[in-house]
Amino acid sequence: MPLDCILNRIAQQLLINASFTQNIGLSCGKCGAVIFFYMFEHSIHQKLYDISSVADSLIDEVLEDVNTKSPADIDNGLTGMGIAIEYLIKKEFIAGTSDDILDEIDKQLFRYRQSVNCTTDITQDIYAFGLYAIHRTKSIEQIHTYKDFEKLESILYLIDDCSLIIKKSHYINYKMMTSIYAFLLFVLQNGIQTDKVENIIYESLNCEYDSNTDLYSDKLSFRIYLEKIKEYIQSKELRLSIENAIEKIHGFPNDWENMENDVCLKEISNLALLSILYTNVNFQACCPDDLYNRCINILEQPEWWDEALKNKSFFIKDGFAGIGIALLLKKESTPQKQNSIKTHKENFTEVKFQSNQTMYDFTNLTVGIPVRIDSKQRLRNLEILIGFLKNKIKTNILIIEEGYVSRIHESIKKDVHFIFVPQKQDLFHRTKYINQMLSLTNTSFFACWDTDILISEKQLEESMHYLVQKEYDFVLPYNGLVRNVGTHLADIIHDYQCFSLLYSLKNMMTPFYGFHSVGGVYIVNVSKYKSIGGENEDFICWGPEDIERIKRAENFHLKTYRCKGEAFHLEHPRGINSKPHNEVNCINMGNTLLKSCRI
């Protein structure tokens, strides 16, 4: 598998999954995917579904998710997000000044830092506050603003923290010590408290390290910073001690070919992370060719992907984002073969995945869509669904929108039967509106279709065949598995009407509700469904109405059927009508379900 194809597969995986976490961090959150997407677009010099807009959208999500309860660490929280934004600005992937973007983050971190004990509360694998200070401060030559004063004050506190950590830590790992050395190097370069910093460094050389748990890349970055610090040390005795400490660092492998796959990929993704965190860790110089080639060989194996798509995270830390960033960093210094980029668009776009363009005639079917537009994503999902229905099948579309005001665009209302119901209550009484649709339906068959669900036209064809032939009365047009489509992939499907991307990428998507889903879309013989009462309006809000519906149909001996093929759920925010309302409603609806099961 060529490198370009590997990068495309990683991009697809991140596109699908990046929106499914609220984690704003660098190592284990959305910021890793953001960095990959900007680097990916820069590397390929092409617009592939406007990848930069995906990254921009992720940045917006990250900034929206920041709050006073956000963690402070690099893996999951504010310091990692801030370092990522500084990196993107430095690389000119995004415009603007970091002071404007991160001013509120600076204040939150400063307040948080003042309230915790550094030796018990913030001693982590990576010394987050020190690294953040380096990225945010650049240099300190003179105080011009109050913000300059705050940065200097923070740095002085951090020097004290370093001293306390070294004195109280009898046992330390290379990763954390590297972050401390990176901070102390910055302080030395700015000539701040030089004597105190040299004493801290001298004491640190007596710390014990666990040479078995740290990665090669951690030890390498540790050595790089020790060697860099030595250049700024005046004391010959301390320089000699540093040289002795460097000689004691062991465990640099030279036989990558016999390393386990996971170890190699963890090393290269960790090295990518370190190159973002530390200015003195140059990925191209630090990544052995043997390690890079071994990783490429691993990624070229289809069996590795089969397992990784189930278990691999999308983070930088031992995940797809880290592997992808590493490959792109190495690619920057690797001459490209002639025409090596020409297949990018073919691999990533609709061209490779064209589906059957047959227009199916289902004029004996009414598709009913009950909806309340409670978010921009819900409106986007409705537009996707209507686009699919109008492009793939000939049918009758009935939309009942309920809400304070109509939020559906006029372009959607064309060629459909549209009804708006003004309503000021918060709860969406969906079952009531479905029954209204059934009463307005003058076709033999009715499909109740959630705004956020897609299936293939082939599954719809199979469903209609069995209904028309009267073999079944009630059909679920999918096999019980619903794949979760992230908001960024949904945006692309909306903008490009590329429905076949769903089927080509489905194995990368996680199941939404396991393998026994019964909601989202169902198709019925109208007269038969009306004969058992239609929808149960005792379900006044989100609840178990989907399973009640099918169980009641079975108890009244309607012939039910499940089709082959999967369904796809388009991501949206989960408001009051996408989750249980309260305990009382849950109990009442549970009893309603129980009653139907006992018919």
Coordinates of C-alpha atoms in Angstrom, one line a residue:
M1 CA 0.0 0.0 0.0
P2 CA 1.6 3.3 -1.1
L3 CA 2.2 6.0 1.5
D4 CA -0.5 8.2 0.0
C5 CA -3.1 5.5 0.5
I6 CA -2.0 5.0 4.1
L7 CA -2.4 8.7 4.8
N8 CA -5.8 8.7 3.1
R9 CA -7.0 5.8 5.3
I10 CA -5.8 7.6 8.4
A11 CA -7.6 10.8 7.2
Q12 CA -10.8 8.8 6.7
Q13 CA -10.5 7.3 10.2
L14 CA -10.0 10.7 11.9
L15 CA -12.7 12.3 9.8
I16 CA -15.2 9.7 11.0
N17 CA -14.3 9.7 14.7
A18 CA -12.7 13.0 15.6
S19 CA -16.0 14.6 16.7
F20 CA -17.0 11.8 19.1
T21 CA -15.0 13.1 22.1
Q22 CA -15.2 16.2 24.2
N23 CA -11.5 15.9 25.0
I24 CA -9.7 19.1 24.0
G25 CA -6.2 18.0 24.7
L26 CA -3.2 17.5 22.4
S27 CA -2.0 14.0 23.2
C28 CA -5.4 12.3 23.7
G29 CA -7.9 14.7 22.2
K30 CA -9.2 16.6 19.2
C31 CA -6.1 18.8 18.8
G32 CA -4.1 15.8 17.5
A33 CA -6.6 15.4 14.7
V34 CA -6.6 19.1 14.0
I35 CA -2.8 19.1 13.5
F36 CA -3.0 16.1 11.2
F37 CA -5.6 17.6 9.0
Y38 CA -3.7 20.9 8.5
M39 CA -0.5 19.0 7.8
F40 CA -2.3 16.6 5.5
E41 CA -3.8 19.3 3.3
H42 CA -0.5 21.2 3.2
S43 CA 1.3 18.0 2.2
I44 CA -1.0 17.0 -0.7
H45 CA -1.5 20.5 -2.1
Q46 CA -5.1 19.6 -3.1
K47 CA -8.6 20.3 -1.8
L48 CA -10.1 17.0 -0.8
Y49 CA -13.6 17.8 0.5
D50 CA -12.0 21.0 1.9
I51 CA -10.0 19.3 4.6
S52 CA -9.0 22.7 6.1
S53 CA -12.6 23.4 6.8
V54 CA -12.8 20.2 8.8
A55 CA -9.8 21.3 10.8
D56 CA -11.3 24.8 11.2
S57 CA -14.5 23.2 12.5
L58 CA -12.5 21.0 15.0
I59 CA -10.7 24.1 16.3
D60 CA -14.1 25.8 16.8
E61 CA -15.3 22.7 18.7
V62 CA -12.2 22.7 20.9
L63 CA -12.6 26.4 21.8
E64 CA -16.3 26.0 22.4
D65 CA -15.6 23.0 24.8
V66 CA -13.2 25.1 27.0
N67 CA -14.7 25.9 30.4
T68 CA -13.6 26.4 34.0
K69 CA -13.9 22.6 34.6
S70 CA -11.5 21.7 31.7
P71 CA -8.5 19.7 33.0
A72 CA -5.1 21.5 32.8
D73 CA -2.9 18.7 31.5
I74 CA -1.4 18.2 28.0
D75 CA -3.0 14.9 27.3
N76 CA -6.6 16.0 27.9
G77 CA -6.8 19.7 28.6
L78 CA -5.9 23.3 28.4
T79 CA -2.1 23.2 28.2
G80 CA -2.2 20.7 25.4
M81 CA -4.8 22.8 23.5
G82 CA -2.7 25.9 23.9
I83 CA 0.5 24.3 22.8
A84 CA -1.3 22.9 19.7
I85 CA -2.6 26.3 18.8
E86 CA 0.8 27.8 19.2
Y87 CA 2.2 25.1 16.9
L88 CA -0.4 25.7 14.2
I89 CA 0.3 29.5 14.3
K90 CA 4.0 28.9 14.1
K91 CA 3.6 26.6 11.1
E92 CA 1.2 29.2 9.5
F93 CA -1.6 26.7 9.3
I94 CA -3.9 29.1 11.0
A95 CA -3.9 32.9 11.1
G96 CA -4.1 35.2 14.1
T97 CA -2.1 35.8 17.3
S98 CA -2.0 33.3 20.1
D99 CA -2.4 36.1 22.7
D100 CA -5.8 36.9 21.3
I101 CA -6.9 33.3 21.1
L102 CA -5.4 32.1 24.3
D103 CA -5.8 35.1 26.6
E104 CA -8.7 33.5 28.6
I105 CA -6.8 30.1 28.7
D106 CA -3.8 31.9 30.2
K107 CA -6.0 33.4 32.9
Q108 CA -7.7 30.0 33.7
L109 CA -4.3 28.3 34.0
F110 CA -2.8 31.0 36.1
R111 CA -5.7 30.9 38.5
Y112 CA -5.6 27.1 38.6
R113 CA -1.8 27.0 39.0
Q114 CA -2.1 29.3 42.1
S115 CA -4.5 27.0 43.8
V116 CA -2.7 23.6 43.6
N117 CA 0.3 22.0 45.2
C118 CA 2.8 21.2 42.5
T119 CA 4.3 18.2 44.2
T120 CA 1.0 16.4 44.8
D121 CA -1.5 17.7 42.2
I122 CA 0.3 18.5 39.0
T123 CA 3.3 16.2 38.9
Q124 CA 2.4 14.3 35.8
D125 CA 4.2 12.5 33.0
I126 CA 4.7 15.8 31.2
Y127 CA 5.3 19.0 33.2
A128 CA 2.4 20.7 31.6
F129 CA 2.6 24.2 33.0
G130 CA 6.4 24.6 32.3
L131 CA 5.9 23.5 28.7
Y132 CA 3.0 25.7 28.2
A133 CA 5.0 28.7 29.6
I134 CA 7.8 28.0 27.1
H135 CA 5.4 28.0 24.1
R136 CA 3.5 31.1 25.3
T137 CA 6.5 33.2 26.4
K138 CA 9.1 32.7 23.6
S139 CA 11.6 35.0 25.4
I140 CA 11.8 37.5 28.2
E141 CA 14.0 40.5 27.5
Q142 CA 11.9 43.4 28.9
I143 CA 8.5 43.9 30.5
H144 CA 6.3 46.0 28.3
T145 CA 2.8 45.0 29.4
Y146 CA 1.0 43.6 32.4
K147 CA 0.7 40.3 30.5
D148 CA 4.5 40.2 30.2
F149 CA 4.7 40.6 34.0
E150 CA 2.2 37.8 34.5
K151 CA 4.3 35.5 32.3
L152 CA 7.5 36.4 34.2
E153 CA 5.7 35.8 37.6
S154 CA 4.4 32.4 36.4
I155 CA 8.0 31.4 35.3
L156 CA 9.4 32.4 38.7
Y157 CA 6.8 30.2 40.4
L158 CA 7.6 27.4 38.1
I159 CA 11.3 27.5 38.9
D160 CA 10.4 27.0 42.5
D161 CA 8.1 24.1 41.5
C162 CA 11.0 22.4 39.7
S163 CA 13.2 22.7 42.8
L164 CA 10.4 21.2 45.0
I165 CA 9.7 18.4 42.5
I166 CA 13.4 17.4 42.2
K167 CA 13.9 17.4 46.0
K168 CA 10.8 15.4 46.7
S169 CA 10.9 12.9 43.8
H170 CA 13.1 10.0 44.7
Y171 CA 11.9 8.3 41.5
I172 CA 11.2 9.9 38.2
N173 CA 10.8 9.0 34.5
Y174 CA 12.6 10.3 31.5
K175 CA 9.5 11.9 30.0
M176 CA 8.7 14.1 33.0
M177 CA 12.4 15.0 33.5
T178 CA 12.7 16.0 29.8
S179 CA 9.9 18.5 30.2
I180 CA 11.5 20.0 33.3
Y181 CA 14.9 20.2 31.5
A182 CA 13.1 21.9 28.5
F183 CA 11.7 24.5 30.9
L184 CA 15.0 25.0 32.7
L185 CA 16.9 25.4 29.4
F186 CA 14.5 28.2 28.5
V187 CA 15.1 29.9 31.8
L188 CA 18.9 29.6 31.3
Q189 CA 18.7 31.0 27.8
N190 CA 16.9 34.1 29.2
G191 CA 19.4 34.5 32.0
I192 CA 16.9 34.2 34.8
Q193 CA 18.0 32.9 38.3
T194 CA 21.0 31.2 36.6
D195 CA 22.6 30.0 39.9
K196 CA 19.4 28.6 41.3
V197 CA 18.7 26.8 38.0
E198 CA 22.2 25.2 37.9
N199 CA 21.7 24.0 41.5
I200 CA 18.4 22.4 40.4
I201 CA 20.0 20.7 37.5
Y202 CA 22.9 19.4 39.7
E203 CA 20.4 17.9 42.1
S204 CA 18.4 16.4 39.3
L205 CA 21.4 14.3 38.2
N206 CA 21.0 12.2 41.3
C207 CA 17.5 11.2 40.5
E208 CA 16.8 7.5 39.7
Y209 CA 15.2 6.6 36.4
D210 CA 13.2 3.6 35.2
S211 CA 15.1 2.5 32.1
N212 CA 12.6 -0.2 31.4
T213 CA 9.3 1.7 31.1
D214 CA 10.3 4.7 29.0
L215 CA 10.3 4.6 25.3
Y216 CA 13.4 5.0 23.1
S217 CA 12.0 8.4 22.0
D218 CA 11.7 9.6 25.6
K219 CA 15.3 8.7 26.4
L220 CA 16.4 10.3 23.2
S221 CA 14.7 13.6 23.9
F222 CA 16.0 13.5 27.5
R223 CA 19.6 13.2 26.1
I224 CA 19.0 16.0 23.6
Y225 CA 18.0 18.4 26.4
L226 CA 20.8 17.4 28.7
E227 CA 23.3 18.0 25.9
K228 CA 21.7 21.4 25.1
I229 CA 21.7 22.4 28.7
K230 CA 25.4 21.6 28.9
E231 CA 26.1 24.4 26.4
Y232 CA 24.7 27.0 28.8
I233 CA 26.4 25.8 32.0
Q234 CA 29.4 27.8 33.3
S235 CA 30.6 25.3 35.9
K236 CA 33.1 22.8 34.6
E237 CA 32.1 20.4 37.4
L238 CA 28.4 20.5 36.4
R239 CA 29.3 20.1 32.7
L240 CA 31.3 17.0 33.6
S241 CA 28.4 15.6 35.7
I242 CA 26.1 16.1 32.8
E243 CA 28.4 14.3 30.5
N244 CA 28.5 11.4 32.9
A245 CA 24.7 11.3 33.2
I246 CA 24.5 11.2 29.4
E247 CA 26.8 8.2 29.2
K248 CA 24.6 6.3 31.6
I249 CA 21.5 6.5 29.3
H250 CA 21.1 3.1 27.8
G251 CA 18.4 1.3 25.8
F252 CA 18.7 2.7 22.3
P253 CA 17.7 -0.1 20.0
N254 CA 19.2 -0.8 16.6
D255 CA 17.2 -3.8 15.5
W256 CA 13.8 -2.4 14.7
E257 CA 13.0 -5.3 12.5
N258 CA 12.5 -7.6 15.4
M259 CA 10.5 -5.2 17.5
E260 CA 6.8 -5.9 18.1
N261 CA 4.4 -3.9 15.8
D262 CA 2.8 -2.0 18.6
V263 CA 6.2 -0.9 20.0
C264 CA 7.4 0.5 16.7
L265 CA 4.1 2.4 16.1
K266 CA 4.1 3.7 19.6
E267 CA 7.7 4.9 19.2
I268 CA 7.1 6.8 16.0
S269 CA 3.8 8.4 17.2
N270 CA 5.5 9.4 20.5
L271 CA 8.4 10.9 18.6
A272 CA 5.8 12.9 16.5
L273 CA 4.3 14.2 19.8
L274 CA 7.7 15.1 21.2
S275 CA 8.6 17.1 18.1
I276 CA 5.4 19.2 18.6
L277 CA 6.1 19.7 22.3
Y278 CA 9.9 20.4 22.1
T279 CA 11.6 22.8 19.7
N280 CA 14.9 20.9 20.1
V281 CA 13.4 17.5 19.1
N282 CA 13.6 17.4 15.3
F283 CA 11.6 14.5 14.0
Q284 CA 13.5 14.1 10.7
A285 CA 16.8 14.0 12.6
C286 CA 15.6 11.8 15.4
C287 CA 13.6 9.2 13.6
P288 CA 15.8 6.3 12.4
D289 CA 15.2 5.2 8.8
D290 CA 14.9 1.6 10.0
L291 CA 12.1 2.5 12.4
Y292 CA 10.2 4.5 9.7
N293 CA 10.6 1.7 7.2
R294 CA 9.4 -0.9 9.7
C295 CA 6.3 1.2 10.5
I296 CA 5.5 1.6 6.8
N297 CA 5.8 -2.2 6.4
I298 CA 3.4 -2.7 9.2
L299 CA 0.9 -0.2 7.8
E300 CA 1.0 -1.9 4.4
Q301 CA -0.4 -5.1 5.9
P302 CA -4.2 -5.4 5.4
E303 CA -4.5 -7.6 8.5
W304 CA -3.0 -4.8 10.7
W305 CA -5.8 -2.4 9.5
D306 CA -8.5 -5.0 10.2
E307 CA -7.5 -5.1 13.9
A308 CA -6.5 -1.4 14.2
L309 CA -9.9 -0.2 12.9
K310 CA -11.5 -1.9 15.9
N311 CA -9.0 -1.0 18.6
K312 CA -6.8 1.9 17.7
S313 CA -7.5 5.3 19.1
F314 CA -7.5 8.4 16.9
F315 CA -5.2 10.3 19.3
I316 CA -1.6 11.4 18.8
K317 CA -0.7 9.2 21.8
D318 CA -0.4 5.7 20.3
G319 CA -3.1 6.4 17.8
F320 CA -3.9 7.2 14.1
A321 CA -3.3 10.9 14.5
G322 CA 0.2 10.3 15.9
I323 CA 1.1 7.8 13.2
G324 CA -0.2 10.1 10.5
I325 CA 1.6 13.2 11.8
A326 CA 4.8 11.1 12.0
L327 CA 4.5 10.0 8.4
L328 CA 3.8 13.5 7.2
L329 CA 6.8 14.9 9.2
K330 CA 9.0 12.3 7.6
K331 CA 7.5 12.9 4.2
E332 CA 8.6 16.6 4.4
S333 CA 12.2 15.5 4.0
T334 CA 11.6 12.6 1.6
P335 CA 11.8 13.3 -2.2
Q336 CA 8.5 12.4 -3.8
K337 CA 8.3 10.0 -6.7
Q338 CA 6.9 11.3 -10.0
N339 CA 3.1 11.4 -9.9
S340 CA 3.0 10.0 -6.4
I341 CA 0.2 12.4 -5.4
K342 CA -2.1 11.9 -8.4
T343 CA -4.2 9.2 -6.7
H344 CA -5.1 11.2 -3.6
K345 CA -8.4 12.6 -4.9
E346 CA -9.3 9.3 -6.5
N347 CA -8.8 7.5 -3.2
F348 CA -10.6 9.9 -1.0
T349 CA -13.5 11.1 -3.0
E350 CA -16.7 9.8 -4.6
V351 CA -14.9 8.8 -7.9
K352 CA -13.8 5.5 -6.6
F353 CA -17.1 4.6 -4.9
Q354 CA -19.8 5.3 -7.4
S355 CA -23.0 3.4 -6.7
N356 CA -25.9 2.3 -8.8
Q357 CA -27.6 5.5 -10.1
T358 CA -30.9 3.8 -10.8
M359 CA -33.9 5.9 -9.8
Y360 CA -36.4 3.6 -7.9
D361 CA -40.1 4.2 -8.4
F362 CA -41.8 4.0 -5.0
T363 CA -44.8 6.2 -5.7
N364 CA -46.9 3.8 -3.7
L365 CA -44.9 4.9 -0.6
T366 CA -45.2 8.0 1.6
V367 CA -42.1 8.9 3.6
G368 CA -43.0 10.7 6.8
I369 CA -40.4 12.8 8.6
P370 CA -41.4 14.2 12.0
V371 CA -38.9 16.8 13.1
R372 CA -38.0 19.6 15.5
I373 CA -35.0 21.6 14.4
D374 CA -33.1 21.9 17.7
S375 CA -29.6 22.4 16.2
K376 CA -27.8 23.3 13.0
Q377 CA -26.7 19.7 12.8
R378 CA -30.4 18.5 12.8
L379 CA -31.2 20.9 9.9
R380 CA -28.1 19.6 8.1
N381 CA -29.2 16.0 8.6
L382 CA -32.7 16.8 7.3
E383 CA -31.1 18.4 4.2
I384 CA -28.9 15.2 3.7
L385 CA -32.0 12.9 4.0
I386 CA -34.1 15.0 1.6
G387 CA -31.2 15.1 -0.9
F388 CA -30.9 11.3 -0.7
L389 CA -34.6 10.7 -1.2
K390 CA -34.9 13.1 -4.1
N391 CA -31.8 11.8 -5.8
K392 CA -32.4 8.1 -5.4
I393 CA -36.1 7.4 -5.4
K394 CA -39.4 8.6 -6.7
T395 CA -41.7 8.8 -3.7
N396 CA -44.1 11.1 -1.7
I397 CA -42.4 13.0 1.1
L398 CA -44.4 14.4 4.1
I399 CA -42.7 16.6 6.7
I400 CA -44.3 17.8 9.9
E401 CA -42.1 20.4 11.6
E402 CA -42.9 21.3 15.2
G403 CA -41.4 24.2 17.1
Y404 CA -41.5 27.8 18.1
V405 CA -40.8 29.0 14.5
S406 CA -40.1 27.1 11.3
R407 CA -36.4 26.7 10.8
I408 CA -36.6 24.6 7.6
H409 CA -35.4 26.4 4.4
E410 CA -37.7 26.9 1.5
S411 CA -35.5 24.8 -0.7
I412 CA -36.4 21.8 1.4
K413 CA -40.1 22.5 1.2
K414 CA -40.2 22.3 -2.6
D415 CA -41.9 19.2 -4.0
V416 CA -42.9 17.9 -0.5
H417 CA -46.0 18.1 1.6
F418 CA -44.9 20.3 4.4
I419 CA -46.8 21.1 7.6
F420 CA -45.6 23.4 10.4
V421 CA -47.1 23.1 13.9
P422 CA -46.4 26.0 16.2
Q423 CA -45.6 24.6 19.7
K424 CA -44.1 26.3 22.7
Q425 CA -43.5 23.2 25.0
D426 CA -40.1 21.7 25.3
L427 CA -41.0 18.1 24.7
F428 CA -41.5 16.8 21.2
H429 CA -44.5 14.5 21.1
R430 CA -43.2 12.6 18.2
T431 CA -45.7 9.7 18.3
K432 CA -48.6 12.1 18.0
Y433 CA -47.2 13.6 14.8
I434 CA -46.5 10.2 13.3
N435 CA -50.2 9.3 13.7
Q436 CA -51.1 12.6 12.0
M437 CA -48.9 11.6 9.1
L438 CA -50.6 8.2 9.0
S439 CA -54.0 9.8 8.8
L440 CA -52.8 12.0 5.9
T441 CA -51.3 9.2 4.0
N442 CA -53.2 8.1 0.9
T443 CA -50.6 5.5 -0.3
S444 CA -50.6 1.8 0.6
F445 CA -47.3 2.0 2.4
F446 CA -45.8 4.4 4.9
A447 CA -42.2 4.9 6.0
C448 CA -41.5 6.7 9.3
W449 CA -38.0 8.1 8.8
D450 CA -35.9 9.9 11.4
T451 CA -34.1 13.0 10.2
D452 CA -30.7 11.5 11.2
I453 CA -30.9 8.1 9.6
L454 CA -29.7 6.9 6.1
I455 CA -30.0 3.5 4.5
S456 CA -29.2 2.4 1.0
E457 CA -31.8 2.5 -1.8
K458 CA -31.2 -1.3 -2.3
Q459 CA -32.4 -1.9 1.3
L460 CA -35.5 0.2 0.5
E461 CA -36.0 -1.8 -2.7
E462 CA -35.9 -5.1 -0.7
S463 CA -38.3 -3.7 1.9
M464 CA -40.8 -2.6 -0.7
H465 CA -40.7 -5.8 -2.6
Y466 CA -41.8 -7.8 0.4
L467 CA -44.4 -5.3 1.4
V468 CA -45.9 -5.1 -2.1
Q469 CA -45.9 -8.9 -2.4
K470 CA -47.7 -9.0 1.0
E471 CA -45.2 -11.3 2.4
Y472 CA -44.7 -8.9 5.4
D473 CA -46.7 -6.1 7.0
F474 CA -43.9 -4.4 9.0
V475 CA -40.3 -4.0 7.8
L476 CA -37.2 -2.7 9.5
P477 CA -35.0 -1.9 6.4
Y478 CA -31.7 -2.7 8.1
N479 CA -30.1 -5.5 10.0
G480 CA -30.1 -4.0 13.5
L481 CA -26.6 -2.4 13.2
V482 CA -26.5 1.4 13.0
R483 CA -23.1 3.0 12.2
N484 CA -22.3 6.3 13.8
V485 CA -21.3 9.1 11.3
G486 CA -19.3 11.9 12.8
T487 CA -20.3 15.4 12.3
H488 CA -17.4 16.3 10.0
L489 CA -18.1 13.4 7.7
A490 CA -21.7 14.3 7.7
D491 CA -20.7 17.9 6.7
I492 CA -18.9 16.5 3.7
I493 CA -21.8 14.2 2.7
H494 CA -24.1 17.3 3.0
D495 CA -21.8 19.5 0.9
Y496 CA -21.0 17.0 -1.8
Q497 CA -24.1 14.7 -1.8
C498 CA -21.6 11.7 -1.7
F499 CA -23.7 9.1 -0.1
S500 CA -21.6 6.2 -1.2
L501 CA -18.8 7.4 1.1
L502 CA -20.9 5.9 3.9
Y503 CA -20.6 2.4 2.4
S504 CA -16.9 2.6 1.5
L505 CA -16.0 3.8 5.1
K506 CA -18.5 1.9 7.1
N507 CA -16.0 -0.6 8.6
M508 CA -14.3 2.4 10.3
M509 CA -17.4 3.5 12.0
T510 CA -18.4 2.4 15.5
P511 CA -21.9 0.9 16.1
F512 CA -24.4 3.4 17.5
Y513 CA -26.6 1.1 19.7
G514 CA -25.0 -2.3 19.4
F515 CA -26.6 -4.8 17.0
H516 CA -30.3 -4.8 18.0
S517 CA -31.5 -1.4 17.0
V518 CA -35.2 -1.2 16.1
G519 CA -35.6 2.6 15.6
G520 CA -34.6 5.2 13.1
V521 CA -36.7 4.0 10.1
Y522 CA -39.5 1.5 9.6
I523 CA -41.9 0.8 6.8
V524 CA -45.5 -0.5 7.2
N525 CA -48.6 -1.6 5.3
V526 CA -50.7 1.4 6.3
S527 CA -54.1 -0.4 6.8
K528 CA -52.4 -3.2 8.8
Y529 CA -50.5 -0.8 11.0
K530 CA -53.7 1.4 11.6
S531 CA -55.5 -1.8 12.6
I532 CA -53.3 -2.2 15.7
G533 CA -53.7 1.5 16.6
G534 CA -50.7 3.0 14.9
E535 CA -48.3 4.8 17.2
N536 CA -48.8 4.6 21.0
E537 CA -49.2 8.2 22.0
D538 CA -48.6 7.4 25.7
F539 CA -45.0 7.9 24.7
I540 CA -44.9 11.7 25.0
C541 CA -41.1 12.2 24.7
W542 CA -37.9 10.3 24.0
G543 CA -38.2 6.7 25.3
P544 CA -38.7 3.0 24.4
E545 CA -41.4 3.7 21.7
D546 CA -39.3 2.0 19.0
I547 CA -39.1 -1.4 20.8
E548 CA -42.7 -1.1 21.9
R549 CA -43.8 -0.6 18.4
I550 CA -42.2 -3.7 17.0
K551 CA -43.3 -5.9 20.0
R552 CA -46.9 -4.7 19.7
A553 CA -46.8 -5.5 16.0
E554 CA -45.5 -9.0 16.8
N555 CA -48.1 -9.6 19.5
F556 CA -50.9 -8.6 17.1
H557 CA -49.4 -11.1 14.6
L558 CA -48.3 -8.6 12.0
K559 CA -45.7 -10.3 9.8
T560 CA -42.4 -8.5 10.6
Y561 CA -39.1 -8.6 8.7
R562 CA -35.5 -7.3 8.9
C563 CA -33.6 -6.5 5.8
K564 CA -29.9 -7.0 5.1
G565 CA -27.6 -4.1 5.3
E566 CA -26.8 -1.5 7.9
A567 CA -28.1 1.9 8.7
F568 CA -26.2 5.1 9.4
H569 CA -26.8 7.7 12.1
L570 CA -25.7 11.3 11.4
E571 CA -24.3 12.9 14.5
H572 CA -26.1 15.8 16.3
P573 CA -26.1 17.4 19.7
R574 CA -28.2 15.5 22.2
G575 CA -30.8 17.9 23.7
I576 CA -33.9 17.3 25.8
N577 CA -35.6 15.3 23.0
S578 CA -32.6 13.0 22.5
K579 CA -32.4 11.5 26.0
P580 CA -34.7 10.5 28.9
H581 CA -36.6 13.6 30.2
N582 CA -36.9 12.6 33.9
E583 CA -37.3 9.6 36.2
V584 CA -41.1 9.9 36.4
N585 CA -41.5 9.8 32.6
C586 CA -39.1 6.9 32.4
I587 CA -41.1 4.9 34.9
N588 CA -44.4 5.7 33.1
M589 CA -43.1 4.8 29.7
G590 CA -41.5 1.6 31.1
N591 CA -44.9 0.5 32.3
T592 CA -46.4 1.4 28.9
L593 CA -43.9 -0.9 27.3
L594 CA -44.6 -3.7 29.7
K595 CA -48.3 -3.4 29.1
S596 CA -47.7 -3.8 25.3
C597 CA -45.5 -6.8 25.8
R598 CA -48.3 -8.5 27.7
I599 CA -50.9 -8.1 25.1

